[in-house]
Short mmCIF file of C-alpha atoms and ligand atoms in Angstrom, two decimals:
data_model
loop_
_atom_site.label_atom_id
_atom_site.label_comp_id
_atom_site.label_asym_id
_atom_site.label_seq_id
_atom_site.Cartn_x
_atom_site.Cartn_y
_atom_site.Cartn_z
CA UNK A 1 -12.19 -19.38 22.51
CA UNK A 2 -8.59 -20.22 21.65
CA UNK A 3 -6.24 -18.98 23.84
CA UNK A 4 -3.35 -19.15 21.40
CA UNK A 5 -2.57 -15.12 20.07
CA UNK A 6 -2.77 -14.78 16.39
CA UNK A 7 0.24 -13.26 15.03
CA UNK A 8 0.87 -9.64 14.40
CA UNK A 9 0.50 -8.17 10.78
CA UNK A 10 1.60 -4.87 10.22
CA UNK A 11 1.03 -2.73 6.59
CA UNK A 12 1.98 0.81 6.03
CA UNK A 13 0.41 2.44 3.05
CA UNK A 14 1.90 5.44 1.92
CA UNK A 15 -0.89 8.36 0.74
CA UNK A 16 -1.07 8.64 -2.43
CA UNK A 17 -4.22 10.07 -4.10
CA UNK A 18 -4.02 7.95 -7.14
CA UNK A 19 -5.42 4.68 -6.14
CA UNK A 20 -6.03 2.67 -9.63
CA UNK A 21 -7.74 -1.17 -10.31
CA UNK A 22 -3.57 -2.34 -9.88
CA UNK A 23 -2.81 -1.27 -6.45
CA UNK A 24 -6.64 -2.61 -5.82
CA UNK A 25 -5.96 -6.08 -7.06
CA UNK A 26 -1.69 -6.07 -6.38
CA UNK A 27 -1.83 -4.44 -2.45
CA UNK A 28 -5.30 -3.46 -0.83
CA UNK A 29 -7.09 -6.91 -1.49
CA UNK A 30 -4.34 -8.92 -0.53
CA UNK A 31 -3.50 -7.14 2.35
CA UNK A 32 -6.96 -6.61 3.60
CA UNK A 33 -7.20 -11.09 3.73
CA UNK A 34 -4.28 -10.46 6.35
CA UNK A 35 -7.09 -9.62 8.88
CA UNK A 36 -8.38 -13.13 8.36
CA UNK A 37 -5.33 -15.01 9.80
CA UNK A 38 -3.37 -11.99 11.50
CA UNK A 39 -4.43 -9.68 14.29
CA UNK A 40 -4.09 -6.86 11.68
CA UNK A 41 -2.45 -3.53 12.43
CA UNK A 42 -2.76 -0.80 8.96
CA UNK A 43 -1.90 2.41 9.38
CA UNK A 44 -1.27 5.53 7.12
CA UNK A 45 2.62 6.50 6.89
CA UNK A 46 2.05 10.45 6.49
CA UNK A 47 5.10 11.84 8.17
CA UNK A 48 7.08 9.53 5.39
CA UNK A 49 5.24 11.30 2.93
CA UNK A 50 6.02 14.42 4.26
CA UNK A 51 9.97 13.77 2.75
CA UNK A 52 8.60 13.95 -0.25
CA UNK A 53 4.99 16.05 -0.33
CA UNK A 54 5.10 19.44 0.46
CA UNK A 55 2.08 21.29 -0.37
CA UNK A 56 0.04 20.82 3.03
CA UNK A 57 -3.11 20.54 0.65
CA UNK A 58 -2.04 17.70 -1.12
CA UNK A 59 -0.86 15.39 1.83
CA UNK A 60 -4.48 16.60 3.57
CA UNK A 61 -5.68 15.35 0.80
CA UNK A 62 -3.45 12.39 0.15
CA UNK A 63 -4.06 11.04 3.96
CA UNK A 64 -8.00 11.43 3.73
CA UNK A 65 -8.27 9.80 0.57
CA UNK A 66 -6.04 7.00 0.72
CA UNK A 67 -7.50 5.95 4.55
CA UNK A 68 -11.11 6.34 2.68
CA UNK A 69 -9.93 3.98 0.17
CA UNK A 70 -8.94 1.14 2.69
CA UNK A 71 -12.16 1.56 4.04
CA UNK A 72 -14.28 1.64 1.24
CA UNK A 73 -11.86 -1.58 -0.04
CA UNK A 74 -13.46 -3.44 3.54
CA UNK A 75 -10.95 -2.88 6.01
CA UNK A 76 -13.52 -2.76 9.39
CA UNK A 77 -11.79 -0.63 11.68
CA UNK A 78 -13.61 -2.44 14.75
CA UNK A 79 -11.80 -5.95 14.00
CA UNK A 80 -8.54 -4.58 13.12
CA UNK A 81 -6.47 -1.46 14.21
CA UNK A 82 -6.18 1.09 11.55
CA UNK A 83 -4.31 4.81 12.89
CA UNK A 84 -1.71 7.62 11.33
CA UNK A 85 1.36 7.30 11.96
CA UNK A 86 1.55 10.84 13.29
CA UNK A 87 -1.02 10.06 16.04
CA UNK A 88 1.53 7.97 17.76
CA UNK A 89 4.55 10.05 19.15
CA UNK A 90 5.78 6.90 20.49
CA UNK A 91 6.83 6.26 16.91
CA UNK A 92 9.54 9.06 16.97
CA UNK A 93 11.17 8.18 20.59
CA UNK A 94 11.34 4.59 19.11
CA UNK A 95 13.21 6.44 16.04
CA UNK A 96 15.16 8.36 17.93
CA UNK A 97 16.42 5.44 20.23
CA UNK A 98 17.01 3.01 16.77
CA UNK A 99 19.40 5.81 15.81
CA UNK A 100 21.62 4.66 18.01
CA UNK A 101 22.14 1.18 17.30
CA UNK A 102 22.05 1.66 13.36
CA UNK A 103 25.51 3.24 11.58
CA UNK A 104 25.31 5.72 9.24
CA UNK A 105 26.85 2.78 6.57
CA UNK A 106 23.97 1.10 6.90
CA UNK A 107 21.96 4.12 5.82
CA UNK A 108 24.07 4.71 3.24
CA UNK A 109 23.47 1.38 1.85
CA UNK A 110 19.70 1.58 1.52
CA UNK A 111 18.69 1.46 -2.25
CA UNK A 112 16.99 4.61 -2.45
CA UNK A 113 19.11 7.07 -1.32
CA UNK A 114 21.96 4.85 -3.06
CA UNK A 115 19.47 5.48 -6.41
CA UNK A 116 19.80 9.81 -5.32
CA UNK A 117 23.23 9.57 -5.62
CA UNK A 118 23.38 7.46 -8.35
CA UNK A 119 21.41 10.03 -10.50
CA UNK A 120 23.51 12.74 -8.59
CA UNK A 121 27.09 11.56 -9.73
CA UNK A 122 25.56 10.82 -13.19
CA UNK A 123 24.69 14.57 -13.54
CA UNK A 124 27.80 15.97 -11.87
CA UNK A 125 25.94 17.37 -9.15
CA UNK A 126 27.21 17.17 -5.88
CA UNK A 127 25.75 13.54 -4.50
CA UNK A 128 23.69 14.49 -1.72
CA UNK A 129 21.99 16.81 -3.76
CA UNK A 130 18.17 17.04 -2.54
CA UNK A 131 18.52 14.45 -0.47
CA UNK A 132 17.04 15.51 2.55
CA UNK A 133 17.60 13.66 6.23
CA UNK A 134 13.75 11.99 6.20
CA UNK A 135 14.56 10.16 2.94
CA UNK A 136 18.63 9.50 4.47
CA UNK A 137 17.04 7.87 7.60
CA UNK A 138 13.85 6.61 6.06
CA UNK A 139 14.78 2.84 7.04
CA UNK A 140 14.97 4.26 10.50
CA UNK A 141 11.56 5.77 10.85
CA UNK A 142 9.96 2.31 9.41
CA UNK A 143 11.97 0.32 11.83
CA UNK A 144 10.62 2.02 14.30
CA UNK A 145 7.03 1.34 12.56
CA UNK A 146 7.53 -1.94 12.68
CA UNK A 147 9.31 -3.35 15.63
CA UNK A 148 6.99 -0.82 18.16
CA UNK A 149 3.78 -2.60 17.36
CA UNK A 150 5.79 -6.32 18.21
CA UNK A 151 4.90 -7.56 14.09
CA UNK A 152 5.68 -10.11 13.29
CA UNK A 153 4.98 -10.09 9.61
CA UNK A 154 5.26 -6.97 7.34
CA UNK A 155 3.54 -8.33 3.74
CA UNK A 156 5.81 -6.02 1.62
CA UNK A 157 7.11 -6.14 -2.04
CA UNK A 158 10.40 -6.66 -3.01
CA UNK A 159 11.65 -3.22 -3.36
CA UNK A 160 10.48 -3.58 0.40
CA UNK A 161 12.52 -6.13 1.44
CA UNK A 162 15.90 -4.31 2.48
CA UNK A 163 14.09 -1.92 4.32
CA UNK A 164 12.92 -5.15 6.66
CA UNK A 165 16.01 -6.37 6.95
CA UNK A 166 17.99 -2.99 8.41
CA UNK A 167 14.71 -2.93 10.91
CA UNK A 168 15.62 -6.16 11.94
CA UNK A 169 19.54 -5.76 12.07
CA UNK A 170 18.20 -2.77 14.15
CA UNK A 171 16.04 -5.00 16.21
CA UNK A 172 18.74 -7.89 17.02
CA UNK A 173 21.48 -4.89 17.91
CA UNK A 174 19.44 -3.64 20.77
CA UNK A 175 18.91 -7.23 21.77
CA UNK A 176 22.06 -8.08 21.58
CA UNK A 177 23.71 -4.69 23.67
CA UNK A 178 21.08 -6.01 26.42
CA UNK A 179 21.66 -9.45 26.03
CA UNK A 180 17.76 -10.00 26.44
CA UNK A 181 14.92 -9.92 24.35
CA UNK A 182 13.94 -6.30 23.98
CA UNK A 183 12.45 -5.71 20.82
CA UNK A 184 10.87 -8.89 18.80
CA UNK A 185 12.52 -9.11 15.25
CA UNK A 186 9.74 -8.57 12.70
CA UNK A 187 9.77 -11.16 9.41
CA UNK A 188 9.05 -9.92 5.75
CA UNK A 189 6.25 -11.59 4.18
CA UNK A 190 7.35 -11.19 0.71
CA UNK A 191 4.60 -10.78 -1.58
CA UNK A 192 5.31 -11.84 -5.19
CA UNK A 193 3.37 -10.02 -7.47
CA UNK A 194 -0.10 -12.36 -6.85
CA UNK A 195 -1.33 -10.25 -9.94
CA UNK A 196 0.02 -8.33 -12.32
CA UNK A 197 -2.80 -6.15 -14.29
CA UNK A 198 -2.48 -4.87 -17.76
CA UNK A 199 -2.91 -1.11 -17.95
CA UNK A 200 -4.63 0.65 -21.06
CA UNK A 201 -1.68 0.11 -23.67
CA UNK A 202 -0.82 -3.67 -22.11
CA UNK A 203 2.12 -3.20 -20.01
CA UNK A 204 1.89 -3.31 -16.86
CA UNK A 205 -0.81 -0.98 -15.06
CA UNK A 206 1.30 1.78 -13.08
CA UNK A 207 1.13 5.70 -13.02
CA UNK A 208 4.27 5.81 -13.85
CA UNK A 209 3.11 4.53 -17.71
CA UNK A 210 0.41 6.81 -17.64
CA UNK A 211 -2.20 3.78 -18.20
CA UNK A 212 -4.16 3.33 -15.42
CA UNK A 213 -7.91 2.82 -14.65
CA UNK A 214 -8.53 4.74 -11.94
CA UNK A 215 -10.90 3.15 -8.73
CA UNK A 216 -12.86 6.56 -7.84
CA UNK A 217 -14.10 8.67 -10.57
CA UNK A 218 -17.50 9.62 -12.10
CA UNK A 219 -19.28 6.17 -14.36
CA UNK A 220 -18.83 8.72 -17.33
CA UNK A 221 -14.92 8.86 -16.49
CA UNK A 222 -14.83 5.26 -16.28
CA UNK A 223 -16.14 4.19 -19.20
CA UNK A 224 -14.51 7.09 -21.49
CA UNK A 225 -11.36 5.88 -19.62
CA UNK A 226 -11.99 1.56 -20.92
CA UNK A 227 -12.93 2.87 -23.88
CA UNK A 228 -9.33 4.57 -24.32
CA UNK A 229 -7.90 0.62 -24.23
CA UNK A 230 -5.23 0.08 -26.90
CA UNK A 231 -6.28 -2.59 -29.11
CA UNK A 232 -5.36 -4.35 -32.63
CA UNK A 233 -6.78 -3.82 -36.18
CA UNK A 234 -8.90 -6.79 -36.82
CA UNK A 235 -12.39 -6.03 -37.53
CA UNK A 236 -15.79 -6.44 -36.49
CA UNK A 237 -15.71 -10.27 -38.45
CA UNK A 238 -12.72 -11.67 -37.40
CA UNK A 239 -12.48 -14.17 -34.59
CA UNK A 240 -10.41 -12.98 -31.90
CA UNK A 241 -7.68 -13.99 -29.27
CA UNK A 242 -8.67 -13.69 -25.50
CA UNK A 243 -5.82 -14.28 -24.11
CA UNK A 244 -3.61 -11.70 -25.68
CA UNK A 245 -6.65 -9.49 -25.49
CA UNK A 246 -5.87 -7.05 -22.36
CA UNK A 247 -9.66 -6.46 -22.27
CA UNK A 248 -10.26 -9.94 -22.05
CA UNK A 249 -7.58 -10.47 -19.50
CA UNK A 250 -8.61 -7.16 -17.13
CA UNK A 251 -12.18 -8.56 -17.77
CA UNK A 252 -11.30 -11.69 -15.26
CA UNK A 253 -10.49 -9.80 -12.60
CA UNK A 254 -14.62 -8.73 -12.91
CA UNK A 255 -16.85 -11.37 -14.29
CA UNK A 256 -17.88 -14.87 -12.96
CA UNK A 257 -16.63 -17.95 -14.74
CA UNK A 258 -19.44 -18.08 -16.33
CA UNK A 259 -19.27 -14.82 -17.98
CA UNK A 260 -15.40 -15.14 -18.76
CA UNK A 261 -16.50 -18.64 -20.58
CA UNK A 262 -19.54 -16.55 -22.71
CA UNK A 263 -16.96 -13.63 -23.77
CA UNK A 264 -13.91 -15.84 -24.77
CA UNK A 265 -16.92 -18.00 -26.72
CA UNK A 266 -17.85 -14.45 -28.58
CA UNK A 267 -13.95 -13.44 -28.94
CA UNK A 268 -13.69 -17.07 -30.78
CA UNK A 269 -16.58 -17.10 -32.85
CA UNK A 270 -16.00 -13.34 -34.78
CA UNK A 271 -18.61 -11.00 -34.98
CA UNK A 272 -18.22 -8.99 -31.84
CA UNK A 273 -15.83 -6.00 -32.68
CA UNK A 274 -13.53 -4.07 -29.66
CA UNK A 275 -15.95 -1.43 -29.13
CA UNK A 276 -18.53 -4.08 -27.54
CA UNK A 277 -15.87 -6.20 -25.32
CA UNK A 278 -15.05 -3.07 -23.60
CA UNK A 279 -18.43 -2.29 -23.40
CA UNK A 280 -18.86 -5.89 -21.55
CA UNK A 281 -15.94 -5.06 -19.57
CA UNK A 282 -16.88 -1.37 -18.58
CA UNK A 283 -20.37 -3.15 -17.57
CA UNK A 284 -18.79 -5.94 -15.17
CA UNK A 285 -15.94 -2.89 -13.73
CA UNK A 286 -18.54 -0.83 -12.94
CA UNK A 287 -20.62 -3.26 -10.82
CA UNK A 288 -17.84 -4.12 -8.96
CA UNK A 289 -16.30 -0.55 -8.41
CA UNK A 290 -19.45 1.29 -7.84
CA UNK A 291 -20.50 0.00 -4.73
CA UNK A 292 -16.75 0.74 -3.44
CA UNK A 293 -16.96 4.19 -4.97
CA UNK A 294 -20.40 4.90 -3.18
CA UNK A 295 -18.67 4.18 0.06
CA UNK A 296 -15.57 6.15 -0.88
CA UNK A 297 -17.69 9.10 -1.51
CA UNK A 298 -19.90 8.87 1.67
CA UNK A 299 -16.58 8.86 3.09
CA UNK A 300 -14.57 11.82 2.11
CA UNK A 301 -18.41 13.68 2.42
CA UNK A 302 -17.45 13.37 5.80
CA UNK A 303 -13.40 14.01 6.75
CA UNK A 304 -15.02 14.36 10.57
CA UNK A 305 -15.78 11.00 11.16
CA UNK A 306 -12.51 10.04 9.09
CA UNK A 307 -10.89 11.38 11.46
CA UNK A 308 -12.76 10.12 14.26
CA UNK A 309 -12.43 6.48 12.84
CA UNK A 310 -8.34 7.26 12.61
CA UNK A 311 -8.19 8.91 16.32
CA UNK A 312 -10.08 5.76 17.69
CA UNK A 313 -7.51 3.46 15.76
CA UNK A 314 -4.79 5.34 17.27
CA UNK A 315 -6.34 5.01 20.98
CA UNK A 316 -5.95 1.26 20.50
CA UNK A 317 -2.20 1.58 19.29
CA UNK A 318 -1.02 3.83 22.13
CA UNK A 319 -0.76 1.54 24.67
CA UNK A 320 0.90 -0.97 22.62
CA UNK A 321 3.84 1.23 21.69
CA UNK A 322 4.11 2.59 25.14
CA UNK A 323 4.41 -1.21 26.18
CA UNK A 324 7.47 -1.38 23.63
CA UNK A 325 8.75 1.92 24.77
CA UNK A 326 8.56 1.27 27.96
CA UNK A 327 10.72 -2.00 27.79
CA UNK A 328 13.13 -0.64 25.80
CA UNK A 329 14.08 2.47 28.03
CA UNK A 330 14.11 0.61 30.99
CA UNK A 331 16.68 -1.77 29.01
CA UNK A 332 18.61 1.22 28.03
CA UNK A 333 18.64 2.68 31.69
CA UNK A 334 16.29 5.92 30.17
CA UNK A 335 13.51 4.64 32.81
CA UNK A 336 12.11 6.41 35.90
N1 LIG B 401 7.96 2.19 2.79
C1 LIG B 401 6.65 1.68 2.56
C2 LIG B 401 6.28 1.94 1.08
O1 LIG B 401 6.94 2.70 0.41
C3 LIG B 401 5.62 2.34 3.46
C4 LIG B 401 5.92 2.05 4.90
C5 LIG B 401 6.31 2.95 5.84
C6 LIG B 401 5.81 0.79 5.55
N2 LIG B 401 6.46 2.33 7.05
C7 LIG B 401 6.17 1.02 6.92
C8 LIG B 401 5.46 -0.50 5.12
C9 LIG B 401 6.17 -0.04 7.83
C10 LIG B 401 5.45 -1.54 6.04
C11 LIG B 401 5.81 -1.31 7.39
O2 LIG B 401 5.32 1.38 0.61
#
């Protein structure tokens, strides 16, 4: 065995109970390869939903769906460590302790409260308005995500990337107040959009445009749902374009070569109208999801052993952010 450690991954997925074929293919496959190269640390960020979710029935919900959905997706919660963020009160000591080596500026910096106050002043409100302290010192609380499990890569997106760099401007203060190394400064692994998939009506898939494909619902609901795919006039006869076909182009993400070769063949040579290619795409979608939704469902049948799989995840983090606790207090003189 090598005795060289891997390095630290660490992704924080924010439940949301609208998981569609775009986050799929954009975030949960490409962040679920992590564990092949990273000692891989997931975990479900439900006290930063909480700045935003209310209704304790929805964030139940929210959290046990979303941590199904990883699972179901393949993340094996034996090879990598996989918790809620609220199972480790370690988080908010670590949060509590950033607070003092991050100004308020900073905070005030961060693009989305900058975007509430934006929208505030543009309405005349007053500019705080509805901005609560969670979402003020959100950069704080995912610092303190980060930097207490050691990472040393955070896969984010872009609109990710500031909050990375106020954890580690956070990260290097401490360090430098103690002149040792305290905390480790955690690296953004920038993700460019690896794929960007077309939603019903061709622009980008996002729930925001109201034209997704969703992962988990009924085989009826998915195929009434491809069947809703925005397409041009040409008939039955006429030879067609694959590539500015978004059937054609959400069908790659599903077939083989082989199959993508046979369909672009049919789209070229006329005679297959729009009703059959999403009929060929529902078929390869299907095979693909259903075995995903099976295991999604045999999930949430049980939110016990959910539960169970998140407590054991947690049991390995503890001791890891004690470790970083620990270190950090004694640093700071808050030891005993
Ligand atoms: N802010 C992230 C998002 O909106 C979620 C998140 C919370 C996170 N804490 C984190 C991501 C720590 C990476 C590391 O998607």
């Amino acid at each position: 065995m090598s005795t060289v450690a891997k390095k630290i991954s660490l992704t924080g997925i924010k439940p949301t109970g609208d998981i569609h074929i775009g986050n799929y293919f954009g975030a949960i496959k490409p962040a679920l390869e992590l564990a092949k190269t990273y000692d891989a640390r997931y975990f479900v960020a439900d006290y930063h939903a909480l700045n935003s979710v209310k209704d304790p029935k929805e964030l139940r919900a929210s959290i046990h769906s979303v941590a199904a959905c990883w699972l179901a997706a393949g993340l094996d919660p034996e090879e990598v460590i996989f918790y809620r963020q609220s199972s480790i009160p370690e988080v908010f000591e670590l949060s509590t302790m950033l607070m003092a080596f991050c100004s308020k500026g900073l905070m005030n910096r961060a693009h989305a409260y900058k975007a509430a106050v934006q929208e505030n002043s543009e309405k005349g409100d007053d500019i705080d308005a509805g901005v609560n302290m969670g979402l003020f010192t959100y950069p704080i609380l995912m610092a303190a995500d980060i930097i207490l499990f050691d990472s040393d890569v955070v896969p984010v997106g872009r609109d990710q990337a500031q909050h990375i760099e106020m954890a580690q401007d956070m990260a290097q203060s401490v360090n430098a107040v103690y002149k040792e190394q305290v905390l480790k400064i955690p690296q953004a692994g920038i993700q460019e959009e690896v794929a960007v998939i077309p939603g019903l009506d061709g622009r980008k898939m996002s729930k925001s445009y109201n034209n997704v494909i969703p992962i988990f619902v009924p085989e009826k609901e998915l195929r009434k749902t491809i069947m809703r795919i925005v397409t041009n006039s040409q008939g039955v006869e006429e030879a067609k374009d694959p590539q500015t076909s978004q059937i054609y182009q959400l069908y790659r993400y599903f077939a083989s070569a082989e199959e993508q070769e046979a369909l672009a063949s049919r789209y070229r040579a006329g005679g297959m109208g729009w009703g059959e290619a999403k009929e060929e795409l529902f078929r390869v979608v299907n095979r693909e999801l259903s075995p995903v939704r099976e295991k999604y469902d045999a999930i949430m049948a049980n939110p016990k052993e959910l539960d169970a799989i998140l407590e054991r995840g947690a049991e390995k983090a503890r001791p890891i952010a004690a470790a970083t606790l620990r270190r950090f207090r004694k640093a700071a003189g808050i030891d005993r």
